[in-house]
PDB file of C-alpha atoms in Angstrom:
ATOM      1  CA  MET A 921     -16.231  20.518 -33.041  1.00 37.00           C
ATOM      2  CA  THR A 922     -17.436  18.402 -30.095  1.00 38.00           C
ATOM      3  CA  ASN A 923     -19.675  19.106 -27.093  1.00 40.00           C
ATOM      4  CA  ILE A 924     -16.975  17.645 -25.016  1.00 40.00           C
ATOM      5  CA  GLN A 925     -14.032  20.453 -26.715  1.00 43.00           C
ATOM      6  CA  LEU A 926     -16.748  23.616 -25.991  1.00 49.00           C
ATOM      7  CA  LYS A 927     -16.440  22.678 -21.756  1.00 66.00           C
ATOM      8  CA  THR A 928     -14.445  25.200 -19.659  1.00 72.00           C
ATOM      9  CA  LEU A 929     -11.168  24.230 -18.640  1.00 68.00           C
ATOM     10  CA  ALA A 930     -12.716  23.546 -15.144  1.00 74.00           C
ATOM     11  CA  GLU A 931     -15.110  21.583 -16.358  1.00 74.00           C
ATOM     12  CA  LEU A 932     -12.724  19.610 -18.048  1.00 67.00           C
ATOM     13  CA  LYS A 933     -10.263  18.818 -15.580  1.00 74.00           C
ATOM     14  CA  GLU A 934     -13.642  17.501 -13.744  1.00 75.00           C
ATOM     15  CA  SER A 935     -12.736  14.530 -16.343  1.00 78.00           C
ATOM     16  CA  LEU A 936      -9.396  11.976 -15.581  1.00 90.00           C
ATOM     17  CA  HIS A 937      -6.837  14.263 -17.611  1.00 95.00           C
ATOM     18  CA  ILE A 938      -3.407  14.641 -17.535  1.00 96.00           C
ATOM     19  CA  SER A 939      -1.901  18.084 -19.057  1.00 97.00           C
ATOM     20  CA  TYR A 940       0.971  19.728 -19.791  1.00 97.00           C
ATOM     21  CA  SER A 941       2.058  20.709 -16.749  1.00 97.00           C
ATOM     22  CA  GLN A 942       1.500  17.257 -15.229  1.00 97.00           C
ATOM     23  CA  LEU A 943       3.591  15.591 -16.708  1.00 98.00           C
ATOM     24  CA  ASN A 944       6.527  18.881 -16.620  1.00 97.00           C
ATOM     25  CA  THR A 945       6.141  18.510 -13.215  1.00 98.00           C
ATOM     26  CA  TYR A 946       6.102  14.635 -13.466  1.00 98.00           C
ATOM     27  CA  MET A 947       8.953  14.661 -15.754  1.00 98.00           C
ATOM     28  CA  SER A 948      11.558  17.489 -13.839  1.00 97.00           C
ATOM     29  CA  CYS A 949      10.481  15.786 -10.571  1.00 98.00           C
ATOM     30  CA  SER A 950       8.118  13.206  -9.689  1.00 98.00           C
ATOM     31  CA  LEU A 951       8.208  13.944  -5.667  1.00 98.00           C
ATOM     32  CA  LYS A 952       6.683  17.434  -6.288  1.00 98.00           C
ATOM     33  CA  TYR A 953       4.206  16.095  -8.852  1.00 98.00           C
ATOM     34  CA  TYR A 954       3.656  13.781  -5.743  1.00 98.00           C
ATOM     35  CA  PHE A 955       3.363  16.346  -3.382  1.00 98.00           C
ATOM     36  CA  ARG A 956       0.962  18.877  -5.658  1.00 97.00           C
ATOM     37  CA  TYR A 957      -1.525  16.405  -7.491  1.00 96.00           C
ATOM     38  CA  VAL A 958      -1.646  12.977  -5.424  1.00 96.00           C
ATOM     39  CA  GLN A 959      -1.251  14.924  -1.183  1.00 96.00           C
ATOM     40  CA  GLY A 960      -3.231  19.085  -2.955  1.00 96.00           C
ATOM     41  CA  ARG A 961      -0.484  20.214  -0.548  1.00 96.00           C
ATOM     42  CA  PRO A 962      -0.194  23.692   0.469  1.00 96.00           C
ATOM     43  CA  ALA A 963       3.156  25.414  -0.799  1.00 97.00           C
ATOM     44  CA  GLU A 964       5.668  26.495   2.084  1.00 97.00           C
ATOM     45  CA  ARG A 965       6.828  30.193  -0.826  1.00 96.00           C
ATOM     46  CA  ILE A 966       5.086  31.164  -3.691  1.00 96.00           C
ATOM     47  CA  SER A 967       7.861  32.052  -6.405  1.00 95.00           C
ATOM     48  CA  SER A 968       7.169  35.680  -7.579  1.00 96.00           C
ATOM     49  CA  ALA A 969       7.362  34.369 -11.240  1.00 95.00           C
ATOM     50  CA  LEU A 970       3.772  32.029 -10.652  1.00 95.00           C
ATOM     51  CA  PRO A 971       1.838  35.314  -9.988  1.00 97.00           C
ATOM     52  CA  PHE A 972       3.603  37.865 -12.136  1.00 98.00           C
ATOM     53  CA  GLY A 973       3.427  35.586 -15.558  1.00 97.00           C
ATOM     54  CA  ARG A 974      -0.243  34.754 -14.641  1.00 97.00           C
ATOM     55  CA  ALA A 975      -0.651  38.548 -14.856  1.00 98.00           C
ATOM     56  CA  ILE A 976       1.026  39.396 -18.097  1.00 98.00           C
ATOM     57  CA  HIS A 977      -1.218  36.147 -19.086  1.00 97.00           C
ATOM     58  CA  SER A 978      -4.298  38.288 -18.299  1.00 98.00           C
ATOM     59  CA  GLY A 979      -2.743  41.823 -20.475  1.00 98.00           C
ATOM     60  CA  ILE A 980      -1.725  39.788 -23.383  1.00 98.00           C
ATOM     61  CA  GLU A 981      -5.123  37.580 -23.529  1.00 97.00           C
ATOM     62  CA  HIS A 982      -6.625  41.163 -22.882  1.00 97.00           C
ATOM     63  CA  PHE A 983      -4.929  42.993 -26.237  1.00 97.00           C
ATOM     64  CA  TYR A 984      -5.995  39.480 -28.139  1.00 96.00           C
ATOM     65  CA  ILE A 985      -9.261  39.669 -27.149  1.00 96.00           C
ATOM     66  CA  THR A 986      -9.330  43.539 -27.902  1.00 96.00           C
ATOM     67  CA  TYR A 987      -8.051  42.475 -31.385  1.00 94.00           C
ATOM     68  CA  LYS A 988     -10.634  39.550 -32.331  1.00 95.00           C
ATOM     69  CA  ARG A 989     -13.645  41.871 -31.261  1.00 94.00           C
ATOM     70  CA  ARG A 990     -12.934  44.984 -32.503  1.00 91.00           C
ATOM     71  CA  GLN A 991      -9.927  44.169 -35.310  1.00 90.00           C
ATOM     72  CA  GLU A 992      -7.921  47.127 -33.413  1.00 90.00           C
ATOM     73  CA  LYS A 993      -5.059  47.219 -30.767  1.00 90.00           C
ATOM     74  CA  SER A 994      -5.806  47.796 -27.142  1.00 92.00           C
ATOM     75  CA  ASP A 995      -4.438  50.667 -25.349  1.00 94.00           C
ATOM     76  CA  VAL A 996      -1.340  50.230 -24.201  1.00 96.00           C
ATOM     77  CA  LYS A 997      -2.062  52.134 -20.330  1.00 97.00           C
ATOM     78  CA  THR A 998      -4.504  49.347 -20.167  1.00 97.00           C
ATOM     79  CA  VAL A 999      -3.118  46.528 -20.656  1.00 98.00           C
ATOM     80  CA  GLN A1000      -0.345  47.762 -18.044  1.00 98.00           C
ATOM     81  CA  GLU A1001      -2.823  48.769 -15.612  1.00 98.00           C
ATOM     82  CA  LEU A1002      -4.751  45.590 -15.663  1.00 98.00           C
ATOM     83  CA  PHE A1003      -1.227  43.482 -14.960  1.00 98.00           C
ATOM     84  CA  ALA A1004      -0.974  45.541 -11.687  1.00 98.00           C
ATOM     85  CA  ASP A1005      -3.569  44.626 -10.840  1.00 98.00           C
ATOM     86  CA  ILE A1006      -4.019  41.309 -11.428  1.00 98.00           C
ATOM     87  CA  PHE A1007      -0.084  40.955  -9.915  1.00 98.00           C
ATOM     88  CA  THR A1008      -1.005  43.401  -6.804  1.00 98.00           C
ATOM     89  CA  THR A1009      -4.327  40.700  -6.280  1.00 98.00           C
ATOM     90  CA  GLU A1010      -2.181  38.112  -6.751  1.00 96.00           C
ATOM     91  CA  ILE A1011      -0.310  38.397  -3.959  1.00 96.00           C
ATOM     92  CA  ASN A1012      -1.914  40.349  -2.339  1.00 96.00           C
ATOM     93  CA  LYS A1013      -4.436  36.507  -1.931  1.00 96.00           C
ATOM     94  CA  ALA A1014      -1.394  33.874  -1.575  1.00 95.00           C
ATOM     95  CA  GLU A1015      -2.467  32.254   0.743  1.00 93.00           C
ATOM     96  CA  ALA A1016       1.579  31.066   1.677  1.00 95.00           C
ATOM     97  CA  PRO A1017       4.601  33.926   2.012  1.00 96.00           C
ATOM     98  CA  VAL A1018       5.457  35.260  -1.804  1.00 96.00           C
ATOM     99  CA  VAL A1019       9.601  35.127  -2.634  1.00 95.00           C
ATOM    100  CA  PHE A1020      11.081  37.858  -4.633  1.00 95.00           C
ATOM    101  CA  ARG A1021      14.535  37.609  -6.439  1.00 91.00           C
ATOM    102  CA  ARG A1022      16.759  39.817  -4.227  1.00 89.00           C
ATOM    103  CA  ASP A1023      16.913  42.089  -6.334  1.00 89.00           C
ATOM    104  CA  GLU A1024      13.247  42.697  -6.962  1.00 94.00           C
ATOM    105  CA  ASN A1025      10.243  43.475  -5.475  1.00 96.00           C
ATOM    106  CA  LYS A1026       6.914  44.614  -5.831  1.00 97.00           C
ATOM    107  CA  ASP A1027       7.802  48.017  -7.315  1.00 97.00           C
ATOM    108  CA  THR A1028      10.511  46.787  -9.142  1.00 97.00           C
ATOM    109  CA  SER A1029       7.801  44.054 -10.926  1.00 98.00           C
ATOM    110  CA  ILE A1030       5.130  46.249 -11.975  1.00 98.00           C
ATOM    111  CA  GLU A1031       7.641  47.946 -13.160  1.00 98.00           C
ATOM    112  CA  MET A1032       9.288  46.129 -15.426  1.00 98.00           C
ATOM    113  CA  GLY A1033       5.553  44.045 -16.003  1.00 98.00           C
ATOM    114  CA  LYS A1034       4.600  47.187 -17.394  1.00 98.00           C
ATOM    115  CA  ALA A1035       7.490  47.327 -19.129  1.00 98.00           C
ATOM    116  CA  MET A1036       7.392  44.402 -20.260  1.00 98.00           C
ATOM    117  CA  LEU A1037       3.723  44.338 -22.035  1.00 98.00           C
ATOM    118  CA  LYS A1038       4.337  47.814 -23.687  1.00 98.00           C
ATOM    119  CA  ALA A1039       7.282  46.482 -26.463  1.00 97.00           C
ATOM    120  CA  PHE A1040       4.689  43.363 -26.233  1.00 97.00           C
ATOM    121  CA  CYS A1041       2.134  45.786 -27.637  1.00 96.00           C
ATOM    122  CA  LYS A1042       4.157  47.657 -29.809  1.00 94.00           C
ATOM    123  CA  SER A1043       5.996  44.475 -31.525  1.00 93.00           C
ATOM    124  CA  ALA A1044       2.524  42.730 -31.707  1.00 92.00           C
ATOM    125  CA  LYS A1045       2.234  42.411 -36.126  1.00 89.00           C
ATOM    126  CA  LEU A1046      -1.474  41.520 -36.150  1.00 90.00           C
ATOM    127  CA  LYS A1047      -2.750  43.217 -39.827  1.00 87.00           C
ATOM    128  CA  ASP A1048      -3.551  41.071 -41.885  1.00 89.00           C
ATOM    129  CA  THR A1049      -4.058  37.551 -39.260  1.00 93.00           C
ATOM    130  CA  LYS A1050      -7.369  36.302 -37.283  1.00 95.00           C
ATOM    131  CA  ILE A1051      -7.024  35.675 -34.285  1.00 96.00           C
ATOM    132  CA  ILE A1052      -9.203  32.638 -34.126  1.00 96.00           C
ATOM    133  CA  GLY A1053      -8.696  31.954 -30.183  1.00 96.00           C
ATOM    134  CA  VAL A1054      -7.238  33.552 -26.637  1.00 96.00           C
ATOM    135  CA  GLU A1055      -6.831  30.979 -23.927  1.00 96.00           C
ATOM    136  CA  MET A1056      -8.454  27.825 -25.273  1.00 96.00           C
ATOM    137  CA  PRO A1057      -9.557  25.463 -23.272  1.00 96.00           C
ATOM    138  CA  LEU A1058      -9.039  22.130 -25.783  1.00 96.00           C
ATOM    139  CA  SER A1059      -9.726  17.823 -24.939  1.00 96.00           C
ATOM    140  CA  ALA A1060      -8.067  14.670 -26.281  1.00 97.00           C
ATOM    141  CA  ARG A1061      -8.226  10.775 -25.927  1.00 97.00           C
ATOM    142  CA  LEU A1062      -5.433   9.797 -24.769  1.00 97.00           C
ATOM    143  CA  TYR A1063      -3.991   7.024 -26.749  1.00 95.00           C
ATOM    144  CA  THR A1064      -1.248   4.250 -26.674  1.00 91.00           C
ATOM    145  CA  GLU A1065       1.821   3.532 -28.807  1.00 85.00           C
ATOM    146  CA  LYS A1066      -0.645   1.088 -30.697  1.00 87.00           C
ATOM    147  CA  GLY A1067      -3.671   3.123 -30.676  1.00 89.00           C
ATOM    148  CA  LYS A1068      -5.912   1.899 -28.378  1.00 94.00           C
ATOM    149  CA  PRO A1069      -7.892   4.501 -26.282  1.00 96.00           C
ATOM    150  CA  THR A1070      -6.753   5.369 -23.097  1.00 96.00           C
ATOM    151  CA  ASP A1071      -9.191   6.536 -20.245  1.00 95.00           C
ATOM    152  CA  PHE A1072      -7.729   9.502 -20.262  1.00 96.00           C
ATOM    153  CA  LEU A1073      -8.183  12.802 -22.455  1.00 96.00           C
ATOM    154  CA  ILE A1074      -5.117  15.515 -22.735  1.00 97.00           C
ATOM    155  CA  ILE A1075      -5.870  18.722 -21.442  1.00 96.00           C
ATOM    156  CA  GLY A1076      -4.390  22.387 -22.167  1.00 96.00           C
ATOM    157  CA  VAL A1077      -4.719  25.961 -22.593  1.00 97.00           C
ATOM    158  CA  ILE A1078      -4.188  27.437 -26.140  1.00 97.00           C
ATOM    159  CA  ASP A1079      -2.236  30.731 -25.520  1.00 97.00           C
ATOM    160  CA  ALA A1080      -3.695  32.174 -29.086  1.00 97.00           C
ATOM    161  CA  LEU A1081      -4.644  30.753 -31.896  1.00 98.00           C
ATOM    162  CA  ILE A1082      -4.132  32.496 -34.730  1.00 97.00           C
ATOM    163  CA  LYS A1083      -3.995  32.457 -38.870  1.00 96.00           C
ATOM    164  CA  ASN A1084      -1.627  34.229 -40.117  1.00 93.00           C
ATOM    165  CA  CYS A1085      -1.292  35.935 -43.424  1.00 89.00           C
ATOM    166  CA  ASP A1086       0.180  33.381 -45.699  1.00 91.00           C
ATOM    167  CA  GLY A1087      -3.366  31.249 -44.631  1.00 92.00           C
ATOM    168  CA  ASP A1088      -1.642  28.723 -41.589  1.00 94.00           C
ATOM    169  CA  ILE A1089      -3.121  28.168 -38.335  1.00 97.00           C
ATOM    170  CA  VAL A1090       0.204  28.942 -35.372  1.00 98.00           C
ATOM    171  CA  ALA A1091      -0.459  28.185 -31.839  1.00 98.00           C
ATOM    172  CA  ILE A1092       1.156  31.092 -29.492  1.00 98.00           C
ATOM    173  CA  ASP A1093       2.838  29.960 -26.465  1.00 98.00           C
ATOM    174  CA  ASN A1094       3.459  33.490 -24.484  1.00 97.00           C
ATOM    175  CA  LYS A1095       6.136  32.561 -22.122  1.00 97.00           C
ATOM    176  CA  THR A1096       8.948  35.985 -19.899  1.00 96.00           C
ATOM    177  CA  ALA A1097      12.750  35.098 -19.691  1.00 95.00           C
ATOM    178  CA  LEU A1098      15.608  36.934 -18.413  1.00 92.00           C
ATOM    179  CA  ARG A1099      17.737  34.570 -20.790  1.00 94.00           C
ATOM    180  CA  ALA A1100      17.082  34.421 -24.826  1.00 94.00           C
ATOM    181  CA  LYS A1101      15.731  30.948 -25.686  1.00 95.00           C
ATOM    182  CA  SER A1102      17.904  28.590 -27.601  1.00 95.00           C
ATOM    183  CA  SER A1103      17.024  26.807 -30.486  1.00 93.00           C
ATOM    184  CA  GLU A1104      17.074  23.585 -28.697  1.00 95.00           C
ATOM    185  CA  ASP A1105      14.547  24.518 -26.331  1.00 94.00           C
ATOM    186  CA  VAL A1106      12.094  25.110 -28.435  1.00 96.00           C
ATOM    187  CA  GLU A1107      12.231  22.116 -30.834  1.00 96.00           C
ATOM    188  CA  LYS A1108      12.292  19.825 -27.489  1.00 94.00           C
ATOM    189  CA  ASP A1109       9.138  21.844 -25.395  1.00 96.00           C
ATOM    190  CA  LEU A1110       6.759  19.398 -24.478  1.00 97.00           C
ATOM    191  CA  GLN A1111       4.291  22.191 -24.573  1.00 97.00           C
ATOM    192  CA  PHE A1112       4.259  22.731 -28.054  1.00 98.00           C
ATOM    193  CA  SER A1113       3.665  18.990 -28.590  1.00 98.00           C
ATOM    194  CA  VAL A1114       0.617  18.879 -26.397  1.00 98.00           C
ATOM    195  CA  TYR A1115      -0.359  21.497 -28.941  1.00 98.00           C
ATOM    196  CA  GLY A1116      -0.116  19.694 -32.098  1.00 98.00           C
ATOM    197  CA  TYR A1117      -1.427  16.308 -30.290  1.00 98.00           C
ATOM    198  CA  LEU A1118      -4.363  19.056 -29.666  1.00 98.00           C
ATOM    199  CA  LEU A1119      -5.191  20.699 -33.074  1.00 98.00           C
ATOM    200  CA  CYS A1120      -4.858  17.833 -34.739  1.00 97.00           C
ATOM    201  CA  ALA A1121      -8.140  15.466 -32.411  1.00 97.00           C
ATOM    202  CA  ASN A1122      -9.941  18.871 -32.496  1.00 97.00           C
ATOM    203  CA  LYS A1123      -9.884  19.417 -36.710  1.00 96.00           C
ATOM    204  CA  TYR A1124      -7.788  22.055 -36.672  1.00 96.00           C
ATOM    205  CA  VAL A1125      -5.437  19.870 -38.393  1.00 96.00           C
ATOM    206  CA  ALA A1126      -4.666  16.879 -40.668  1.00 96.00           C
ATOM    207  CA  LYS A1127      -3.637  13.885 -39.619  1.00 95.00           C
ATOM    208  CA  THR A1128      -0.714  14.101 -42.143  1.00 96.00           C
ATOM    209  CA  GLU A1129      -0.174  17.700 -41.439  1.00 97.00           C
ATOM    210  CA  ASP A1130       1.709  19.173 -39.483  1.00 98.00           C
ATOM    211  CA  ALA A1131       1.241  21.683 -36.856  1.00 98.00           C
ATOM    212  CA  TYR A1132       2.626  25.618 -37.087  1.00 98.00           C
ATOM    213  CA  CYS A1133       3.470  26.786 -33.114  1.00 98.00           C
ATOM    214  CA  ARG A1134       5.266  29.987 -31.674  1.00 98.00           C
ATOM    215  CA  MET A1135       7.011  31.147 -28.962  1.00 98.00           C
ATOM    216  CA  ASP A1136       6.592  34.290 -28.375  1.00 97.00           C
ATOM    217  CA  VAL A1137       9.124  34.928 -25.563  1.00 97.00           C
ATOM    218  CA  LEU A1138       8.949  38.867 -24.220  1.00 98.00           C
ATOM    219  CA  ARG A1139      12.568  39.025 -22.042  1.00 97.00           C
ATOM    220  CA  LYS A1140      12.533  40.742 -19.113  1.00 96.00           C
ATOM    221  CA  LEU A1141      15.472  43.716 -18.872  1.00 96.00           C
ATOM    222  CA  LYS A1142      15.975  47.101 -18.879  1.00 94.00           C
ATOM    223  CA  ARG A1143      14.812  47.698 -22.122  1.00 96.00           C
ATOM    224  CA  PRO A1144      12.676  44.885 -22.731  1.00 97.00           C
ATOM    225  CA  LYS A1145      11.907  43.184 -25.836  1.00 97.00           C
ATOM    226  CA  VAL A1146       9.615  40.472 -27.196  1.00 97.00           C
ATOM    227  CA  GLU A1147      11.698  37.212 -29.239  1.00 97.00           C
ATOM    228  CA  LYS A1148       9.766  35.212 -31.206  1.00 96.00           C
ATOM    229  CA  TYR A1149      10.467  31.327 -32.438  1.00 97.00           C
ATOM    230  CA  GLY A1150       8.910  28.862 -34.633  1.00 97.00           C
ATOM    231  CA  THR A1151       8.498  25.571 -34.772  1.00 98.00           C
ATOM    232  CA  ILE A1152       6.705  22.754 -36.420  1.00 98.00           C
ATOM    233  CA  ARG A1153       5.176  19.250 -34.431  1.00 98.00           C
ATOM    234  CA  THR A1154       4.959  16.329 -37.057  1.00 98.00           C
ATOM    235  CA  PRO A1155       2.226  13.094 -36.490  1.00 97.00           C
ATOM    236  CA  SER A1156       5.619  11.806 -35.683  1.00 97.00           C
ATOM    237  CA  ASP A1157       6.080  14.205 -32.247  1.00 97.00           C
ATOM    238  CA  ARG A1158       2.203  13.599 -31.513  1.00 96.00           C
ATOM    239  CA  LYS A1159       2.533  10.696 -31.656  1.00 96.00           C
ATOM    240  CA  ARG A1160       6.116  10.414 -29.085  1.00 96.00           C
ATOM    241  CA  LEU A1161       3.731  12.700 -26.710  1.00 97.00           C
ATOM    242  CA  ALA A1162       0.709  10.172 -26.304  1.00 97.00           C
ATOM    243  CA  LYS A1163       3.728   7.972 -25.413  1.00 97.00           C
ATOM    244  CA  ILE A1164       5.736   9.742 -22.941  1.00 98.00           C
ATOM    245  CA  ALA A1165       2.009  10.866 -21.298  1.00 98.00           C
ATOM    246  CA  VAL A1166       1.247   6.801 -21.156  1.00 97.00           C
ATOM    247  CA  ASN A1167       4.324   5.722 -19.718  1.00 97.00           C
ATOM    248  CA  VAL A1168       4.089   8.623 -16.960  1.00 98.00           C
ATOM    249  CA  LEU A1169       0.895   8.180 -16.288  1.00 97.00           C
ATOM    250  CA  THR A1170       2.267   4.366 -15.795  1.00 97.00           C
ATOM    251  CA  ALA A1171       4.992   5.580 -13.510  1.00 97.00           C
ATOM    252  CA  ILE A1172       2.261   7.141 -11.586  1.00 97.00           C
ATOM    253  CA  GLU A1173      -0.083   4.434 -11.067  1.00 96.00           C
ATOM    254  CA  ASN A1174       2.928   2.615  -9.700  1.00 97.00           C
ATOM    255  CA  GLN A1175       4.074   5.367  -7.466  1.00 96.00           C
ATOM    256  CA  ALA A1176       7.417   6.158  -8.689  1.00 97.00           C
ATOM    257  CA  PHE A1177       7.822   9.156  -6.794  1.00 98.00           C
ATOM    258  CA  TYR A1178      11.662  10.650  -6.015  1.00 97.00           C
ATOM    259  CA  PRO A1179      13.737  13.555  -5.892  1.00 97.00           C
ATOM    260  CA  VAL A1180      14.990  14.939  -8.864  1.00 97.00           C
ATOM    261  CA  ARG A1181      17.915  18.026  -7.235  1.00 95.00           C
ATOM    262  CA  SER A1182      18.352  20.689  -9.731  1.00 95.00           C
ATOM    263  CA  TRP A1183      18.745  24.847 -10.284  1.00 92.00           C
ATOM    264  CA  MET A1184      14.765  24.203  -9.998  1.00 91.00           C
ATOM    265  CA  CYS A1185      15.140  23.161  -6.176  1.00 93.00           C
ATOM    266  CA  SER A1186      15.894  26.771  -4.631  1.00 89.00           C
ATOM    267  CA  GLY A1187      12.900  28.027  -6.026  1.00 88.00           C
ATOM    268  CA  CYS A1188      10.569  24.758  -5.232  1.00 94.00           C
ATOM    269  CA  GLU A1189       7.453  25.567  -3.348  1.00 96.00           C
ATOM    270  CA  TYR A1190       7.776  22.040  -1.248  1.00 97.00           C
ATOM    271  CA  LYS A1191      12.124  22.513  -0.628  1.00 95.00           C
ATOM    272  CA  ASN A1192      11.362  21.544   3.351  1.00 96.00           C
ATOM    273  CA  SER A1193       9.002  18.777   2.673  1.00 97.00           C
ATOM    274  CA  CYS A1194      11.339  17.420   0.565  1.00 97.00           C
ATOM    275  CA  TYR A1195      14.279  17.624   2.831  1.00 95.00           C
ATOM    276  CA  SER A1196      12.484  16.264   5.576  1.00 95.00           C
ATOM    277  CA  TRP A1197      10.175  13.914   2.990  1.00 95.00           C
TER     278      TRP A1197
END
C-alpha cells in the first residue's frame, strides 16, 4: 500500500477530506453540519448513545484483535470490563451534560452493554476466518463523475475486515440498535458505499468487482442478540457515492446550510442553537 494509506486516522484528518460521518451529517441536517464542522461549536448536550456506542466498539475491537493475534476468542469478562471502564470514562470526561433515555441511567446502560457483548462473543463464528484488519483507517482520492481528481480524500475506518471461509473479503460495520434493520436500511446505508470505495481504491477489491459488506447489529433487548445482514456494493454504487460526495462538497462551498426537522431533533446536541438560528 502507499504511504498515505498507512497513515493513522488522526493524520488523515489533517488532509483535505470528507468522511461518511460528514456526508451523513450534512445529508441529515446541513445546519447541524454547519454547527459541528464549520463553526466547531461545542455540543450543548450529549446523547448517552454516543459514549455507549464507542465503548461497545472498543469491546468488539478488543475481541477481534485478540483473535487476530492468538487465533482464540477473548474472555467475555475481559471484554465486558473494558466496555464498562471506557463507558464510565467517556461519561466522566464529557464536556456537556450526558442525556439518558427515560428508562436508562449509567448503571442500567452498563448492565445492558455487558449483556450485548456477551451475546456478541457467543455468536461470533470465526473458524476458518482470517482477520485482515481491525479499526482500519483508509483513504482514497475523491474523483468527479467524469473521472477528474478533486483536492479531497474520502477517509474512513472499517470496523473489521475479514476473509471468510469462502475466501471472500468482507467489510464489517458494527452497530447497536433497539429495532431490527430492514433490508432497505442495509441496502441504502451510505457507510457501505464508503467502505466499497475505500476497498477498491486500496486494491482489496478489483475495480470491476463487487465489495462484500456485512452489518452486525447488537440489539438492545432484554435478551440481547446479534443480527447479521449481508450486502454488496457494486462499481456503480461506488460511482454514485463519489457523485454524492462531490455534490455535497459543492453545497458546502456554496454555504447551503438550513435546518431539517426529523425524529433526530429531540436528541440533537444543537437543539438550542437551532431554535435561535
